[in-house]
XYZ file of C-alpha atoms in Angstrom:
197
model
C 17.708 -9.003 0.014
C 17.571 -11.330 -3.404
C 17.180 -10.181 -6.658
C 13.764 -11.561 -7.126
C 12.474 -9.754 -3.995
C 14.208 -6.735 -5.258
C 12.240 -7.210 -8.710
C 8.860 -7.795 -6.505
C 9.006 -4.538 -4.423
C 10.238 -2.437 -7.470
C 6.934 -3.881 -10.349
C 4.730 -3.676 -6.771
C 5.935 0.272 -5.882
C 5.779 1.425 -9.767
C 2.061 0.369 -10.188
C 1.245 1.707 -6.245
C 3.117 4.840 -7.326
C 0.967 5.057 -10.362
C -2.545 4.896 -8.521
C -1.396 7.318 -5.674
C -0.784 9.713 -8.600
C -3.514 9.271 -9.886
C -6.175 9.497 -6.957
C -3.729 12.381 -5.716
C -4.258 14.546 -9.036
C -7.896 13.973 -8.703
C -7.997 14.824 -5.159
C -6.750 17.979 -5.983
C -8.148 18.657 -9.218
C -11.501 17.792 -8.257
C -11.382 19.040 -5.035
C -14.523 21.035 -4.933
C -17.232 18.004 -4.354
C -14.161 14.957 -4.698
C -15.047 13.598 -0.983
C -18.575 13.841 -1.651
C -18.300 11.628 -4.637
C -16.208 9.143 -2.965
C -19.673 9.207 -0.473
C -22.150 8.798 -3.066
C -20.464 6.464 -4.870
C -19.942 4.253 -1.900
C -23.170 4.546 -0.906
C -24.180 3.074 -4.490
C -21.777 0.350 -3.854
C -23.436 -0.095 -0.484
C -26.682 -0.717 -2.011
C -25.777 -2.613 -5.000
C -24.106 -4.915 -2.836
C -27.465 -5.295 -1.026
C -29.651 -5.529 -4.198
C -27.006 -8.161 -6.205
C -26.851 -10.244 -2.317
C -30.872 -10.707 -2.430
C -30.567 -11.430 -6.517
C -28.526 -14.010 -6.173
C -30.063 -15.873 -3.072
C -33.775 -15.510 -5.066
C -32.382 -17.076 -8.078
C -30.476 -20.241 -6.399
C -32.900 -23.580 -6.398
C -31.608 -24.026 -2.473
C -33.257 -21.507 -0.271
C -31.762 -21.941 2.886
C -30.599 -18.972 4.858
C -33.082 -16.360 3.838
C -32.478 -14.313 6.991
C -29.056 -13.674 6.848
C -29.288 -12.799 3.205
C -32.513 -11.076 3.733
C -30.849 -8.973 6.602
C -27.415 -8.233 4.647
C -29.453 -7.059 1.587
C -31.751 -4.502 3.583
C -28.678 -3.447 5.615
C -26.777 -2.584 2.140
C -29.825 -0.980 0.380
C -30.648 1.223 3.980
C -26.717 2.073 4.588
C -26.375 2.697 0.423
C -29.880 5.237 0.866
C -28.250 6.892 3.638
C -24.796 7.596 1.960
C -26.368 8.642 -0.817
C -28.905 10.825 1.563
C -26.709 12.673 4.052
C -23.423 12.813 1.974
C -22.784 16.481 2.903
C -24.042 15.597 6.603
C -21.228 13.356 7.324
C -18.479 14.949 5.463
C -16.860 15.401 8.955
C -16.416 12.088 9.415
C -15.249 11.144 5.947
C -12.552 13.983 7.027
C -11.728 12.359 9.844
C -11.336 8.923 8.331
C -9.563 10.949 5.214
C -6.615 12.061 7.896
C -6.581 8.644 9.670
C -5.969 6.932 6.302
C -3.220 9.786 5.335
C -1.747 8.956 8.462
C -1.713 5.222 8.823
C -0.853 5.566 4.327
C 2.270 6.807 5.630
C 3.448 4.818 8.312
C 2.657 1.592 6.028
C 5.272 3.119 3.880
C 7.910 2.448 6.681
C 9.094 -1.337 6.132
C 9.673 -0.589 2.700
C 12.007 2.047 4.104
C 13.661 -0.658 6.525
C 13.863 -3.296 3.459
C 15.970 -0.936 1.801
C 18.263 -0.359 4.804
C 18.777 -4.154 5.385
C 19.427 -4.562 1.946
C 22.263 -2.300 2.238
C 20.630 0.882 0.462
C 22.605 3.969 1.990
C 20.115 7.064 1.224
C 17.369 5.036 2.919
C 16.251 7.370 5.618
C 15.728 10.300 2.509
C 12.685 8.054 2.400
C 11.503 9.401 5.758
C 10.779 12.637 4.370
C 7.672 12.474 2.486
C 6.341 9.588 4.718
C 6.617 12.302 8.161
C 5.067 14.636 5.861
C 2.111 12.259 4.610
C 1.840 11.431 8.498
C 1.786 15.181 9.402
C -0.763 15.844 6.914
C -3.381 12.759 8.432
C -2.929 14.281 11.596
C -3.530 17.931 10.517
C -6.989 16.896 8.784
C -7.424 14.802 11.706
C -7.765 16.979 14.035
C -9.278 19.602 12.005
C -11.830 17.621 10.401
C -15.029 18.582 13.147
C -13.730 22.462 12.572
C -16.770 24.426 10.674
C -14.524 26.550 9.545
C -12.295 23.722 8.144
C -13.424 23.367 4.650
C -13.910 19.538 2.758
C -12.040 21.046 -0.747
C -8.879 22.146 1.780
C -9.514 18.140 2.923
C -9.343 16.870 -0.442
C -6.595 19.099 -1.727
C -4.507 17.419 1.623
C -5.812 13.948 1.109
C -4.349 14.194 -2.839
C -1.371 16.000 -1.266
C -0.746 12.818 0.933
C -0.899 10.204 -2.035
C 1.098 12.288 -4.101
C 3.868 12.346 -1.035
C 3.006 8.326 -0.930
C 4.117 8.071 -4.384
C 7.112 9.937 -3.978
C 8.375 8.251 -1.054
C 7.325 4.741 -3.550
C 9.610 6.135 -6.327
C 12.487 6.695 -3.900
C 11.722 3.260 -3.096
C 11.573 1.998 -6.220
C 15.341 3.890 -6.828
C 16.606 2.319 -3.667
C 15.519 -1.196 -4.780
C 17.189 -0.296 -8.490
C 20.496 0.935 -6.951
C 21.092 -2.335 -4.616
C 19.773 -4.589 -7.402
C 22.564 -3.137 -9.365
C 24.831 -3.887 -7.071
C 24.078 -7.271 -6.226
C 24.537 -8.183 -9.664
C 27.247 -6.403 -10.034
C 29.394 -8.482 -7.080
C 27.374 -11.349 -8.262
C 29.266 -10.846 -11.901
C 32.674 -10.651 -9.704
C 32.208 -13.362 -7.958
C 31.772 -15.348 -11.199
C 35.141 -13.715 -12.611
C 36.938 -14.378 -9.769
C 35.887 -18.190 -10.075
C 36.571 -18.479 -13.344
C 40.388 -17.820 -12.466
């Protein structure tokens, strides 16, 4: 693995781990209504998209394509309104989606681990621990999403835990990339010294 690739991987993982940590803490701290809050935000975004799409078309000089624009606008506003009105009713579906998200979120961390293994990082397997725990959280939430005694604040906390575990996996990958990067620099410097001799 080239040094530039490792630098890019580290830079991306630093940003991603910060976002995961912030998101995880938000879900844990605001566990009482964070899932409902996200549903309402999605509803507002959908309704705003419908309204903006319609007004963008309205101010255009070319009024062709009215039918798809109107259908998209109406669907956006209706979907947004339904999400806002029925936010509490669809919490089990959101819990299921959160479980699926957490499971997939863990699985998408695997390529970083295998990239580090390929680059020669000896402790690459340790990254599998937070990845496996994240997938486990996802499976647990998904299996319990429609149980009436499975409260949404527990789902929120577990989603926060999954994000923080993802952050931990990324921090381990950053450390591994730094280690490999140092080893590559050292070996290149040794090669340069040998060539000079």
